[in-house]
Amino acid sequence: MNSDKLKTGPSGASVRSLFYGMGYTREEIGRPLVGVVNSQNEIVPGHMLLDRIAEAVKRGVLLGGGTPVEFPSIAICDGIAMGHGGMKYPLASRELICDSIEAMAEAHQFDALVLIPNCDKITPGMLMAAARLNIPSVVISGGAMRAGFADGNTLDFNSIMEKIGVFKNGGCTEAELERVAEEACPGCGSCSGLFTANSMNCLTEALGMGLPYNGTALCDSGERIRLAKTAGLQVMEMLRRDIRPRDILTKKAFENAITVDMAMAGSTNTVLHLPAIAHEIGLSLDLNLFDKISERTPYIAKLSPSGRHHIEDLHRAGGVPALMSELAGHGLIHEDCVTVTGASTGENIKAVAVTDRSVILPPGEPYRNRGGIAVLKGNLAPGGAVVKESAVAEEMLKHSGPAVVFDSEEAATEAIWGRKIKNGDVIVIRYEGPRGGPGMREMLSPTSSIAGMHMDKDVALLTDGRFSGASRGASIGHISPEAMDGGPIGLIRNGDIIHIDIPGRSLSVDLSDDEIAERRKSFTLPEPKVKTGYLSRYARLVSSANTGAVLK
């Protein structure tokens, strides 16, 4: 065991002394030390109740013969950070989470880890750490929030964001806005739609790093507590059998996760996070792979923001195992992958059936024959761009219109609220990429404002930044190279005609190569927006969005 290096024999007496001082018994010290990484705090709804999960995990570890040792991880709420300078930090925090877990695990020589995330950047950050450390590890997420309900309507966090747009457009009173605010998030958990948090928790399961139903069992359910206890037990079994993350995180496992992602139209942020996790083990997942898998994957589960269903509905219908079983029946899932259960993917999903066909359609009768996420390329995005195709109105799948250019999210949002955007316009927000932002801010404020003002069928939005998993409409992000890297998006001027062809996978500006080259001659980069602290270091080290925005 790793921990034997520091706690056994005469030379380990000093370490044992420190453990004795904390109240550990000789028997506890002699067992495998299992780090329980708890990202609980009192500022993130998805993390508020994670102390309950940690206690259940520790019971499971004890039942399995190990000694659980809890330590913390930071966690940022994207919803609270949204729409201001604080949104520069969530994506950048992914690397801090990974690095800090590495530091704790290596410094204290843990034998295994149980990782407890729940929200957007915390789940991928912990998966990156598991891949990097390669000691037996299980991820047990905190579980989804229930959907809200008011006045005959099912609600989620996106409902209140769009209601703000309705209010700004004069479509509701302040009291009506507050009514939705009170009811949209009825309790703790990761926000109830298939936004980034729940997308990543479901894909953790598809990767094989989480137990079945990790992605969909609700936060406040007894099932979630049982899963946490099982995670503690199972990590001890993995330790005994020497099953490690790199046995699980193979190219086939990532292809399974991308397939599930496409079949249920997960957040576009998964296209950042899966490559970053793969990067930790030396695998490259380029955008072409996402598009190739999207081409062959039927879109069979339509959850908010693309549809009316929520995570609780997917769980009731059979969850990710049922979805994967349907896909496996059409030869779309690699069934021989190793998982944290000790069984293969095929064995985990073999006996699972869909119990609600209104939530999970048969693959032969999908919403669309292609997956929910599309990768676009062209002279505006030579390195690629990403859009949630499933959340785009049919009228906007192909669109051409004049560019209205902004150098920040705030300027664009102010223009939208000031009614300076016309039907047919293509809003371009640049210098918001990984380097330019820095931190590649999510832009739910402008997209939800456009939707709330009923312009989502008339206006497109392009950015080298990214969008919330809750965004809908013709919102095309991750444009690479970003403006701060000299990408063509930095050369666009007001009035340039932008051509969007999502079915044709094309994104271009109506400029010749000669005109682009001429504009580049006079192009100069602006001063960095942040010059001190962590974000300044991050901006100097971060790679492009099309490679996962990993640190060089």
Short mmCIF file of C-alpha atoms in Angstrom, two decimals, residues 101-543:
data_model
loop_
_atom_site.label_atom_id
_atom_site.label_comp_id
_atom_site.label_asym_id
_atom_site.label_seq_id
_atom_site.Cartn_x
_atom_site.Cartn_y
_atom_site.Cartn_z
CA ILE A 101 -6.13 16.90 -5.02
CA GLU A 102 -2.85 15.74 -6.55
CA ALA A 103 -0.93 17.66 -3.88
CA MET A 104 -2.97 16.20 -1.00
CA ALA A 105 -2.96 12.64 -2.32
CA GLU A 106 0.76 12.56 -3.09
CA ALA A 107 1.84 14.36 0.09
CA HIS A 108 -0.10 11.94 2.29
CA GLN A 109 0.28 8.82 0.14
CA PHE A 110 -3.37 7.80 0.11
CA ASP A 111 -4.09 4.27 -1.06
CA ALA A 112 -7.37 5.15 -2.77
CA LEU A 113 -9.79 8.04 -3.25
CA VAL A 114 -13.52 8.61 -3.20
CA LEU A 115 -14.24 11.91 -4.92
CA ILE A 116 -17.41 13.85 -4.09
CA PRO A 117 -18.25 16.61 -6.62
CA ASN A 118 -21.57 17.74 -8.04
CA CYS A 119 -21.29 20.85 -10.18
CA ASP A 120 -19.87 22.14 -13.41
CA LYS A 121 -16.06 22.31 -13.09
CA ILE A 122 -15.71 20.26 -9.92
CA THR A 123 -16.68 16.93 -11.50
CA PRO A 124 -14.20 17.18 -14.41
CA GLY A 125 -11.51 18.56 -12.10
CA MET A 126 -11.84 15.53 -9.85
CA LEU A 127 -11.87 13.14 -12.80
CA MET A 128 -8.69 14.78 -14.07
CA ALA A 129 -7.08 14.22 -10.66
CA ALA A 130 -8.14 10.56 -10.61
CA ALA A 131 -6.65 10.06 -14.08
CA ARG A 132 -3.43 11.84 -13.12
CA LEU A 133 -2.90 10.01 -9.81
CA ASN A 134 -4.04 6.59 -11.06
CA ILE A 135 -4.82 5.13 -7.65
CA PRO A 136 -8.12 3.25 -7.15
CA SER A 137 -10.84 5.91 -7.27
CA VAL A 138 -14.62 6.18 -7.39
CA VAL A 139 -16.58 9.36 -8.13
CA ILE A 140 -19.88 9.74 -6.26
CA SER A 141 -21.72 12.92 -7.20
CA GLY A 142 -24.13 14.71 -4.89
CA GLY A 143 -27.21 14.26 -7.07
CA ALA A 144 -29.62 16.44 -8.97
CA MET A 145 -32.07 19.02 -7.70
CA ARG A 146 -35.75 18.37 -8.25
CA ALA A 147 -37.47 20.53 -10.85
CA GLY A 148 -39.49 23.48 -9.64
CA PHE A 149 -43.17 24.09 -10.32
CA ALA A 150 -45.38 27.18 -10.34
CA ASP A 151 -48.62 28.20 -12.00
CA GLY A 152 -48.88 24.97 -13.97
CA ASN A 153 -45.32 25.15 -15.33
CA THR A 154 -42.28 23.02 -14.57
CA LEU A 155 -39.29 25.23 -13.79
CA ASP A 156 -35.52 25.08 -13.52
CA PHE A 157 -32.66 27.57 -13.18
CA ASN A 158 -32.95 28.45 -16.86
CA SER A 159 -36.55 29.52 -16.24
CA ILE A 160 -35.52 32.36 -13.96
CA MET A 161 -32.69 33.45 -16.26
CA GLU A 162 -35.09 33.68 -19.20
CA LYS A 163 -37.74 35.34 -17.02
CA ILE A 164 -35.29 38.19 -16.45
CA GLY A 165 -35.30 38.73 -20.21
CA VAL A 166 -39.10 38.69 -20.19
CA PHE A 167 -39.08 41.31 -17.42
CA LYS A 168 -36.56 43.50 -19.27
CA ASN A 169 -38.84 43.28 -22.31
CA GLY A 170 -41.84 44.44 -20.27
CA GLY A 171 -43.50 41.02 -20.39
CA CYS A 172 -44.00 40.47 -16.65
CA THR A 173 -44.10 42.34 -13.36
CA GLU A 174 -41.34 42.30 -10.76
CA ALA A 175 -43.65 40.28 -8.49
CA GLU A 176 -44.11 37.66 -11.22
CA LEU A 177 -40.34 37.53 -11.70
CA GLU A 178 -39.83 36.98 -7.97
CA ARG A 179 -42.45 34.21 -7.96
CA VAL A 180 -40.37 32.26 -10.50
CA ALA A 181 -37.19 33.03 -8.53
CA GLU A 182 -38.75 31.48 -5.39
CA GLU A 183 -39.93 28.32 -7.14
CA ALA A 184 -37.35 27.54 -9.86
CA CYS A 185 -34.82 25.92 -7.48
CA PRO A 186 -36.94 24.11 -4.84
CA GLY A 187 -34.03 22.60 -2.93
CA CYS A 188 -30.41 21.55 -3.00
CA GLY A 189 -28.68 19.58 -5.72
CA SER A 190 -27.18 20.21 -9.14
CA CYS A 191 -29.60 22.29 -11.24
CA SER A 192 -32.38 20.03 -12.50
CA GLY A 193 -31.93 20.24 -16.28
CA LEU A 194 -29.29 18.59 -18.43
CA PHE A 195 -26.92 21.48 -17.88
CA THR A 196 -23.16 21.05 -17.45
CA ALA A 197 -23.24 19.62 -13.92
CA ASN A 198 -25.71 16.86 -14.68
CA SER A 199 -24.16 16.24 -18.09
CA MET A 200 -20.79 15.57 -16.46
CA ASN A 201 -22.30 13.47 -13.68
CA CYS A 202 -24.05 11.31 -16.28
CA LEU A 203 -20.87 11.05 -18.36
CA THR A 204 -18.91 10.02 -15.26
CA GLU A 205 -21.22 7.03 -15.15
CA ALA A 206 -20.84 6.40 -18.90
CA LEU A 207 -17.04 6.55 -18.56
CA GLY A 208 -17.22 3.84 -15.90
CA MET A 209 -15.85 6.06 -13.11
CA GLY A 210 -19.19 6.33 -11.29
CA LEU A 211 -21.66 3.68 -10.15
CA PRO A 212 -24.85 3.09 -12.17
CA TYR A 213 -27.37 5.91 -11.52
CA ASN A 214 -24.63 8.25 -10.29
CA GLY A 215 -25.84 10.76 -12.86
CA THR A 216 -29.55 10.72 -12.08
CA ALA A 217 -30.38 9.61 -8.50
CA LEU A 218 -31.71 12.74 -6.81
CA CYS A 219 -29.83 14.69 -4.16
CA ASP A 220 -32.46 14.31 -1.45
CA SER A 221 -33.16 10.59 -1.99
CA GLY A 222 -32.27 7.58 0.10
CA GLU A 223 -30.96 6.04 -3.11
CA ARG A 224 -28.24 8.69 -3.27
CA ILE A 225 -27.11 7.85 0.28
CA ARG A 226 -27.05 4.13 -0.57
CA LEU A 227 -24.96 4.89 -3.65
CA ALA A 228 -22.50 6.81 -1.48
CA LYS A 229 -22.13 3.90 0.94
CA THR A 230 -21.66 1.54 -2.00
CA ALA A 231 -18.98 3.86 -3.42
CA GLY A 232 -17.05 3.56 -0.16
CA LEU A 233 -17.36 -0.21 -0.20
CA GLN A 234 -16.49 -0.45 -3.88
CA VAL A 235 -13.29 1.57 -3.67
CA MET A 236 -12.02 -1.01 -1.17
CA GLU A 237 -12.87 -3.77 -3.65
CA MET A 238 -11.02 -1.86 -6.37
CA LEU A 239 -8.02 -1.57 -4.07
CA ARG A 240 -8.06 -5.31 -3.44
CA ARG A 241 -8.35 -6.04 -7.17
CA ASP A 242 -5.96 -3.25 -8.17
CA ILE A 243 -8.46 -1.63 -10.55
CA ARG A 244 -7.19 1.86 -11.37
CA PRO A 245 -8.57 4.85 -13.31
CA ARG A 246 -6.34 4.20 -16.31
CA ASP A 247 -7.77 0.68 -16.57
CA ILE A 248 -11.17 2.34 -16.91
CA LEU A 249 -10.44 5.54 -18.86
CA THR A 250 -9.62 3.99 -22.23
CA LYS A 251 -10.32 5.39 -25.69
CA LYS A 252 -13.37 3.11 -25.86
CA ALA A 253 -14.68 4.50 -22.56
CA PHE A 254 -14.38 8.06 -23.85
CA GLU A 255 -16.18 7.05 -27.04
CA ASN A 256 -18.99 5.62 -24.88
CA ALA A 257 -19.22 8.89 -22.97
CA ILE A 258 -19.33 10.97 -26.16
CA THR A 259 -22.02 8.66 -27.57
CA VAL A 260 -24.18 9.11 -24.46
CA ASP A 261 -23.52 12.85 -24.61
CA MET A 262 -24.76 13.02 -28.21
CA ALA A 263 -27.77 10.78 -27.56
CA MET A 264 -29.11 13.10 -24.87
CA ALA A 265 -27.67 16.44 -26.09
CA GLY A 266 -25.57 17.27 -23.07
CA SER A 267 -23.92 20.60 -22.39
CA THR A 268 -21.44 21.92 -24.95
CA ASN A 269 -19.00 22.25 -22.04
CA THR A 270 -18.48 18.49 -22.16
CA VAL A 271 -16.46 19.17 -25.32
CA LEU A 272 -14.03 21.07 -23.08
CA HIS A 273 -13.99 18.62 -20.19
CA LEU A 274 -13.70 15.19 -21.81
CA PRO A 275 -10.56 16.18 -23.76
CA ALA A 276 -9.07 17.66 -20.58
CA ILE A 277 -9.63 14.39 -18.68
CA ALA A 278 -8.20 12.38 -21.57
CA HIS A 279 -5.19 14.71 -21.70
CA GLU A 280 -4.20 13.55 -18.22
CA ILE A 281 -3.56 10.05 -19.53
CA GLY A 282 -2.03 11.05 -22.84
CA LEU A 283 -5.12 10.55 -25.00
CA SER A 284 -6.16 13.10 -27.61
CA LEU A 285 -9.87 13.67 -28.24
CA ASP A 286 -10.12 16.15 -31.08
CA LEU A 287 -13.28 17.85 -32.27
CA ASN A 288 -13.45 15.60 -35.32
CA LEU A 289 -14.10 12.61 -33.04
CA PHE A 290 -17.05 14.39 -31.42
CA ASP A 291 -18.52 15.18 -34.82
CA LYS A 292 -17.90 11.66 -36.14
CA ILE A 293 -19.73 10.13 -33.17
CA SER A 294 -22.51 12.72 -33.44
CA GLU A 295 -23.01 11.74 -37.08
CA ARG A 296 -23.84 8.13 -36.16
CA THR A 297 -25.67 8.66 -32.84
CA PRO A 298 -29.46 9.11 -32.71
CA TYR A 299 -30.78 11.84 -30.43
CA ILE A 300 -33.18 9.91 -28.18
CA ALA A 301 -33.50 11.82 -24.87
CA LYS A 302 -34.62 15.46 -24.96
CA LEU A 303 -34.07 17.15 -21.61
CA SER A 304 -34.13 20.82 -20.61
CA PRO A 305 -32.96 23.17 -22.05
CA SER A 306 -33.67 21.34 -25.33
CA GLY A 307 -36.92 19.78 -24.11
CA ARG A 308 -39.39 19.65 -21.25
CA HIS A 309 -37.96 16.71 -19.28
CA HIS A 310 -35.57 16.95 -16.34
CA ILE A 311 -33.07 14.65 -14.63
CA GLU A 312 -35.75 13.19 -12.35
CA ASP A 313 -37.66 12.13 -15.48
CA LEU A 314 -34.58 10.48 -16.99
CA HIS A 315 -34.00 8.64 -13.71
CA ARG A 316 -37.58 7.41 -13.62
CA ALA A 317 -37.22 6.18 -17.21
CA GLY A 318 -34.22 4.01 -16.34
CA GLY A 319 -31.39 6.53 -16.19
CA VAL A 320 -28.10 6.33 -18.04
CA PRO A 321 -28.02 2.49 -17.90
CA ALA A 322 -31.31 2.31 -19.82
CA LEU A 323 -30.11 4.90 -22.33
CA MET A 324 -26.85 2.99 -22.84
CA SER A 325 -28.71 -0.30 -23.15
CA GLU A 326 -30.78 1.15 -26.00
CA LEU A 327 -27.66 2.41 -27.72
CA ALA A 328 -25.83 -0.89 -27.17
CA GLY A 329 -28.69 -2.70 -28.87
CA HIS A 330 -27.80 -0.77 -32.01
CA GLY A 331 -24.07 -1.47 -31.72
CA LEU A 332 -23.18 2.04 -30.54
CA ILE A 333 -21.64 1.20 -27.14
CA HIS A 334 -18.40 -0.63 -26.37
CA GLU A 335 -19.61 -3.20 -23.85
CA ASP A 336 -16.21 -4.62 -22.85
CA CYS A 337 -15.01 -1.56 -20.90
CA VAL A 338 -13.90 -1.92 -17.27
CA THR A 339 -15.91 0.06 -14.69
CA VAL A 340 -15.71 0.88 -10.99
CA THR A 341 -18.25 -1.86 -10.28
CA GLY A 342 -15.65 -4.46 -11.27
CA ALA A 343 -18.04 -5.59 -14.01
CA SER A 344 -17.98 -4.50 -17.65
CA THR A 345 -20.16 -1.81 -19.16
CA GLY A 346 -22.19 -4.52 -20.91
CA GLU A 347 -22.76 -6.40 -17.66
CA ASN A 348 -23.85 -3.20 -15.89
CA ILE A 349 -26.53 -2.37 -18.47
CA LYS A 350 -27.60 -5.87 -19.55
CA ALA A 351 -30.77 -6.22 -17.45
CA VAL A 352 -31.90 -2.56 -17.64
CA ALA A 353 -34.93 -1.57 -19.68
CA VAL A 354 -36.54 1.77 -20.51
CA THR A 355 -39.61 2.32 -18.34
CA ASP A 356 -40.90 5.54 -19.90
CA ARG A 357 -40.82 5.89 -23.68
CA SER A 358 -41.85 9.53 -23.49
CA VAL A 359 -38.39 10.26 -22.02
CA ILE A 360 -36.11 7.81 -23.86
CA LEU A 361 -37.15 7.11 -27.44
CA PRO A 362 -36.19 3.97 -29.37
CA PRO A 363 -33.00 4.60 -31.40
CA GLY A 364 -34.95 3.70 -34.53
CA GLU A 365 -37.45 6.50 -33.83
CA PRO A 366 -35.26 9.39 -32.60
CA TYR A 367 -35.88 13.11 -32.42
CA ARG A 368 -33.06 13.41 -34.95
CA ASN A 369 -30.74 10.89 -36.58
CA ARG A 370 -27.71 12.93 -35.51
CA GLY A 371 -26.48 13.74 -32.02
CA GLY A 372 -27.31 16.86 -30.08
CA ILE A 373 -23.97 18.67 -30.43
CA ALA A 374 -22.44 19.88 -33.70
CA VAL A 375 -18.89 20.96 -34.54
CA LEU A 376 -18.64 23.74 -37.12
CA LYS A 377 -15.60 24.82 -39.13
CA GLY A 378 -14.85 27.50 -41.72
CA ASN A 379 -12.82 30.63 -42.25
CA LEU A 380 -14.27 32.14 -39.07
CA ALA A 381 -13.41 29.06 -36.98
CA PRO A 382 -10.47 27.19 -38.58
CA GLY A 383 -9.94 25.25 -35.35
CA GLY A 384 -13.64 24.57 -34.87
CA ALA A 385 -16.66 25.85 -32.95
CA VAL A 386 -19.37 24.08 -30.97
CA VAL A 387 -23.16 24.43 -30.83
CA LYS A 388 -25.92 22.48 -29.13
CA GLU A 389 -27.82 21.71 -32.34
CA SER A 390 -30.73 20.16 -30.47
CA ALA A 391 -31.49 23.47 -28.73
CA VAL A 392 -31.52 25.53 -31.95
CA ALA A 393 -34.84 26.48 -33.52
CA GLU A 394 -35.35 24.99 -36.97
CA GLU A 395 -35.47 28.51 -38.42
CA MET A 396 -31.92 29.19 -37.22
CA LEU A 397 -30.16 26.01 -38.34
CA LYS A 398 -29.17 27.97 -41.43
CA HIS A 399 -28.80 31.71 -41.11
CA SER A 400 -26.92 34.59 -42.67
CA GLY A 401 -26.83 38.05 -41.18
CA PRO A 402 -24.73 41.11 -40.36
CA ALA A 403 -22.25 40.96 -37.50
CA VAL A 404 -22.76 43.20 -34.47
CA VAL A 405 -19.41 43.05 -32.69
CA PHE A 406 -18.64 43.39 -28.96
CA ASP A 407 -15.36 42.96 -27.11
CA SER A 408 -16.98 41.79 -23.87
CA GLU A 409 -20.06 39.99 -22.58
CA GLU A 410 -21.15 43.06 -20.59
CA ALA A 411 -21.23 45.25 -23.70
CA ALA A 412 -23.31 42.68 -25.57
CA THR A 413 -25.78 42.21 -22.72
CA GLU A 414 -26.21 45.97 -22.35
CA ALA A 415 -26.97 46.24 -26.07
CA ILE A 416 -29.51 43.41 -25.91
CA TRP A 417 -31.30 44.95 -22.95
CA GLY A 418 -31.12 48.35 -24.65
CA ARG A 419 -32.96 46.88 -27.68
CA LYS A 420 -30.06 47.66 -30.00
CA ILE A 421 -30.13 44.21 -31.59
CA LYS A 422 -32.38 43.67 -34.63
CA ASN A 423 -33.91 40.50 -36.01
CA GLY A 424 -31.44 38.80 -38.32
CA ASP A 425 -28.34 40.12 -36.52
CA VAL A 426 -25.40 37.90 -35.60
CA ILE A 427 -24.00 39.00 -32.25
CA VAL A 428 -20.23 38.44 -32.01
CA ILE A 429 -18.66 38.46 -28.53
CA ARG A 430 -14.89 38.14 -28.59
CA TYR A 431 -11.91 38.36 -26.23
CA GLU A 432 -13.79 36.01 -23.92
CA GLY A 433 -11.80 32.83 -24.68
CA PRO A 434 -9.55 30.92 -22.29
CA ARG A 435 -6.75 33.49 -22.71
CA GLY A 436 -8.75 36.56 -23.63
CA GLY A 437 -11.40 36.38 -20.92
CA PRO A 438 -9.39 35.13 -19.25
CA GLY A 439 -11.24 32.02 -18.11
CA MET A 440 -13.71 31.58 -20.99
CA ARG A 441 -16.82 32.86 -19.25
CA GLU A 442 -20.17 31.16 -19.66
CA MET A 443 -22.69 33.50 -21.25
CA LEU A 444 -26.12 32.54 -20.00
CA SER A 445 -27.04 36.17 -19.43
CA PRO A 446 -27.07 37.22 -23.12
CA THR A 447 -28.50 33.93 -24.39
CA SER A 448 -31.29 33.84 -21.82
CA SER A 449 -32.04 37.52 -22.44
CA ILE A 450 -32.41 36.82 -26.16
CA ALA A 451 -34.70 33.86 -25.41
CA GLY A 452 -36.70 35.80 -22.82
CA MET A 453 -37.20 38.61 -25.33
CA HIS A 454 -38.44 36.04 -27.90
CA MET A 455 -35.56 36.71 -30.31
CA ASP A 456 -33.99 33.24 -30.18
CA LYS A 457 -35.58 32.35 -33.56
CA ASP A 458 -34.22 35.49 -35.20
CA VAL A 459 -30.79 36.25 -33.69
CA ALA A 460 -27.57 34.20 -33.54
CA LEU A 461 -24.75 34.61 -31.06
CA LEU A 462 -21.09 33.69 -31.70
CA THR A 463 -18.23 33.79 -29.23
CA ASP A 464 -14.74 32.55 -28.52
CA GLY A 465 -16.08 32.11 -24.99
CA ARG A 466 -18.57 29.45 -24.02
CA PHE A 467 -22.18 29.02 -23.03
CA SER A 468 -23.91 27.63 -20.00
CA GLY A 469 -25.35 24.14 -20.32
CA ALA A 470 -28.66 25.92 -19.78
CA SER A 471 -28.28 28.06 -22.92
CA ARG A 472 -30.50 27.52 -25.94
CA GLY A 473 -30.81 29.08 -29.36
CA ALA A 474 -28.25 29.58 -32.13
CA SER A 475 -25.46 30.04 -29.59
CA ILE A 476 -22.14 29.03 -31.13
CA GLY A 477 -19.13 29.01 -28.81
CA HIS A 478 -15.56 27.76 -28.44
CA ILE A 479 -14.58 29.54 -31.68
CA SER A 480 -10.93 28.62 -32.21
CA PRO A 481 -8.44 30.16 -32.48
CA GLU A 482 -9.76 32.77 -30.07
CA ALA A 483 -9.32 36.49 -30.70
CA MET A 484 -6.52 36.77 -28.12
CA ASP A 485 -4.62 34.11 -30.09
CA GLY A 486 -5.04 36.09 -33.32
CA GLY A 487 -8.05 34.12 -34.52
CA PRO A 488 -10.21 35.46 -37.40
CA ILE A 489 -12.98 36.35 -34.94
CA GLY A 490 -10.73 39.23 -33.87
CA LEU A 491 -10.81 40.64 -37.42
CA ILE A 492 -14.62 40.80 -37.79
CA ARG A 493 -16.19 44.25 -38.20
CA ASN A 494 -19.74 45.46 -37.77
CA GLY A 495 -21.79 44.66 -40.86
CA ASP A 496 -19.67 41.74 -42.10
CA ILE A 497 -22.02 38.99 -43.27
CA ILE A 498 -21.76 35.80 -41.22
CA HIS A 499 -22.99 32.50 -42.69
CA ILE A 500 -24.14 29.74 -40.33
CA ASP A 501 -24.96 26.29 -41.67
CA ILE A 502 -25.33 23.89 -38.75
CA PRO A 503 -26.50 20.87 -40.79
CA GLY A 504 -23.60 21.54 -43.17
CA ARG A 505 -21.21 21.99 -40.20
CA SER A 506 -20.02 25.34 -41.53
CA LEU A 507 -19.32 28.75 -39.96
CA SER A 508 -17.86 31.45 -42.19
CA VAL A 509 -17.62 35.17 -42.78
CA ASP A 510 -18.18 36.65 -46.22
CA LEU A 511 -14.58 37.79 -46.64
CA SER A 512 -11.97 36.66 -49.13
CA ASP A 513 -8.63 35.28 -47.99
CA ASP A 514 -6.99 38.45 -49.34
CA GLU A 515 -9.30 40.69 -47.29
CA ILE A 516 -8.63 38.67 -44.13
CA ALA A 517 -4.88 38.90 -44.77
CA GLU A 518 -5.12 42.66 -45.33
CA ARG A 519 -7.02 43.18 -42.08
CA ARG A 520 -4.48 41.08 -40.23
CA LYS A 521 -1.70 43.51 -41.20
CA SER A 522 -3.23 46.22 -39.03
CA PHE A 523 -4.44 43.92 -36.26
CA THR A 524 -2.94 44.36 -32.79
CA LEU A 525 -3.84 42.47 -29.65
CA PRO A 526 -5.36 44.46 -26.79
CA GLU A 527 -3.77 44.60 -23.36
CA PRO A 528 -4.65 41.60 -21.14
CA LYS A 529 -7.79 42.21 -19.11
CA VAL A 530 -6.17 40.75 -15.98
CA LYS A 531 -2.49 41.32 -15.20
CA THR A 532 -2.06 39.94 -11.68
CA GLY A 533 -2.94 36.89 -9.61
CA TYR A 534 -4.02 33.41 -10.60
CA LEU A 535 -5.97 34.46 -13.70
CA SER A 536 -2.90 36.19 -15.12
CA ARG A 537 -0.85 33.01 -14.71
CA TYR A 538 -3.74 30.96 -16.11
CA ALA A 539 -3.99 33.15 -19.22
CA ARG A 540 -0.29 32.68 -19.95
CA LEU A 541 -0.47 28.88 -19.68
CA VAL A 542 -3.91 27.85 -20.99
CA SER A 543 -4.36 26.17 -24.37
#
